[in-house]
Amino acid sequence: MNYMEQNEYQPPLSEASPVHKVPSLPPVMYRLCYLVQFHDQEAFSRTDEDWNRLHVIYVITSGQARLISKDRNLTVNSGSVVVRQGGTLLQHEQTRGSLSPVQGVAIAFEGTDIESPSWPFGAPASIASRGIAEIALELVLTCSKSKESGLFKPHILFYQLLDALRDHSVRSSRNEHSWLDFVIRHIHDMVDHPLTRDQLARDANVSPEHFSREFKKHTGLTFVEYVTRLRIRLAQEHLLTANPTLQELAQLTGYRDIFYLSRKFKQMVGTAPTLYRKTTKKIVSLTYNYTASLLALGYIPHMGAVASWMEDKLAQNGQPSFKQHSEYELVTRLDLIADSGADVIIGYAPHSSTDELRQIAPTILMPFEEMDWQEQFLQLGRVTGLENNARALLSRYDQLRTEANLTLDSWIGTRGSAICIFWTGGSGAYVYGQGWGRASHILYQTLGFTPPARMEKDGQLLTGYVHVPTSDIHLYAADHIFMAYPTDQEERMALETLLSQGHWNSLSAVRNGRVYEIDADMFYGFDPLSVIEQLQAIMHKLTSQLSMEQ
């Protein structure tokens, strides 16, 4: 059979082949309205309030935040998706603010005259689904290029996104182990109290036999094994961060007999509680700053989060050999940590997977907004057994601080105001409060400068940071301005053009030559080596300018 005959020949349909009638499109129940990117907590909250009557899908692309809904509290991380129904609000927890500057995309939609019989997406929940997040981000990209994408593609992607969200909600509602979720939460909340299988089975309204069978299937451990592991993990954590007696340790972990605690501890850990702190440990660091702090102590982590700003420091240390990942990977890929053979895990609190991490290894999570950077460093010194090294580095910093303040006292006396501005491009910049690193704590806590009045008015001094539009940056003016420009030269030139057209050139700091360029990478970390480097850079900028003025 030649080529033409092959193309002309068409085998007949089998008589057994079913013919499927394609149903017509159902009436449209939801309509896509708006998309917007948000850069911080303030923009997130403003979006939620402005679009209160609309339904909103939030996709978190970086950072971490704690949200409060009507029914529950949520911790969202990079890669999380949350959908909330119109007429409700998702508020940031105000006592500690966000964990790190949260950025992402908000997608607003509304119901049509054809209403769904019930809300199909469930209560707000932090959905860690790469597939859902990818559809949402593709939708954003498509809408930004609407002329190229055509009329239909945004709406196709929007309905794919709704379909994926509904599937997730249906799977969650069919979960036959909702009583197990309650049981496990109760175990973690009451681990220092007596816990029995029979009592928990009664509370869950299931038989003890069904409880044991399903608990083992769900967790991979028996009830007794699970509780024992959790209690020993907590014992390890207390021993790593403090120096409790065996009696105190027993009370903290729900044991009434110190000899039983010691026996179980040794069975699980391989050493007695009294010797545990002296053992060598493989540490996994989930955050850039803690990886840098470990290196500053002279402790090479087994696995750690590493960012571009750390590369020079790693080179200075001779590129120490350890497994390196991004923070995002270590948040979304718990299998990497589980397969690492970790003895200790360290990171920021809260963490959305604390219970899962604790099943892998004892987990030390520190709320860095509530703890001074020096106390965090001392805590890492205790965990590694290198507290003397930690105190030596902090003593060196104290000496440099004293010398810097003596210099400034003799040169300028009263400090005046200062600010660090980190440009994200022509759209705006981040400014940080004294508890967030980025050298602002050096200006305000170490050197005695004051923040701009607008910063205190906005309440950002302690709560963390704010993203300021370029048109408003003059409102945050200070006597001394430290600026990290965009690294892309075209973006930098565009930004300088924008600034020259506004109020910028009329600011006293600009007129007096007190705007100092800084390196964003150098000013990222708050480990001691980074902070010392930042202090020295700030003093070099200040003294160079002041010597020119005299």
Short mmCIF file of C-alpha atoms in Angstrom, two decimals, residues 38 49 59 67 95 111 129 141 150 167 179 233 252 261 279 313 331 336 354 359 366 402 405-406 408 481 512 540 547:
data_model
loop_
_atom_site.label_atom_id
_atom_site.label_comp_id
_atom_site.label_asym_id
_atom_site.label_seq_id
_atom_site.Cartn_x
_atom_site.Cartn_y
_atom_site.Cartn_z
CA PHE A 38 0.25 42.18 46.99
CA GLU A 49 -11.33 44.52 53.07
CA VAL A 59 -1.81 32.42 46.31
CA LEU A 67 -4.22 34.38 59.41
CA THR A 95 0.25 40.18 68.28
CA GLY A 111 -21.40 34.56 41.86
CA SER A 129 -0.85 22.01 46.45
CA LEU A 141 0.59 35.33 33.65
CA GLY A 150 -6.79 35.53 23.55
CA ASP A 167 -11.82 18.51 44.13
CA TRP A 179 -11.87 11.93 64.44
CA ARG A 233 11.15 14.33 71.21
CA LEU A 252 7.34 18.52 81.24
CA LEU A 261 11.67 8.25 81.38
CA THR A 279 26.56 13.85 71.61
CA LYS A 313 30.44 33.78 53.14
CA VAL A 331 9.02 24.06 53.45
CA LEU A 336 14.13 15.90 51.85
CA THR A 354 5.60 21.23 63.24
CA GLN A 359 8.13 12.90 64.02
CA MET A 366 12.14 30.16 67.50
CA THR A 402 30.89 50.78 71.96
CA ASN A 405 28.94 55.08 69.50
CA LEU A 406 32.00 56.87 70.88
CA LEU A 408 29.34 59.16 66.61
CA ILE A 481 19.01 57.33 54.19
CA ASN A 512 23.06 67.30 52.12
CA HIS A 540 32.29 53.67 57.00
CA SER A 547 34.67 63.93 57.35
#
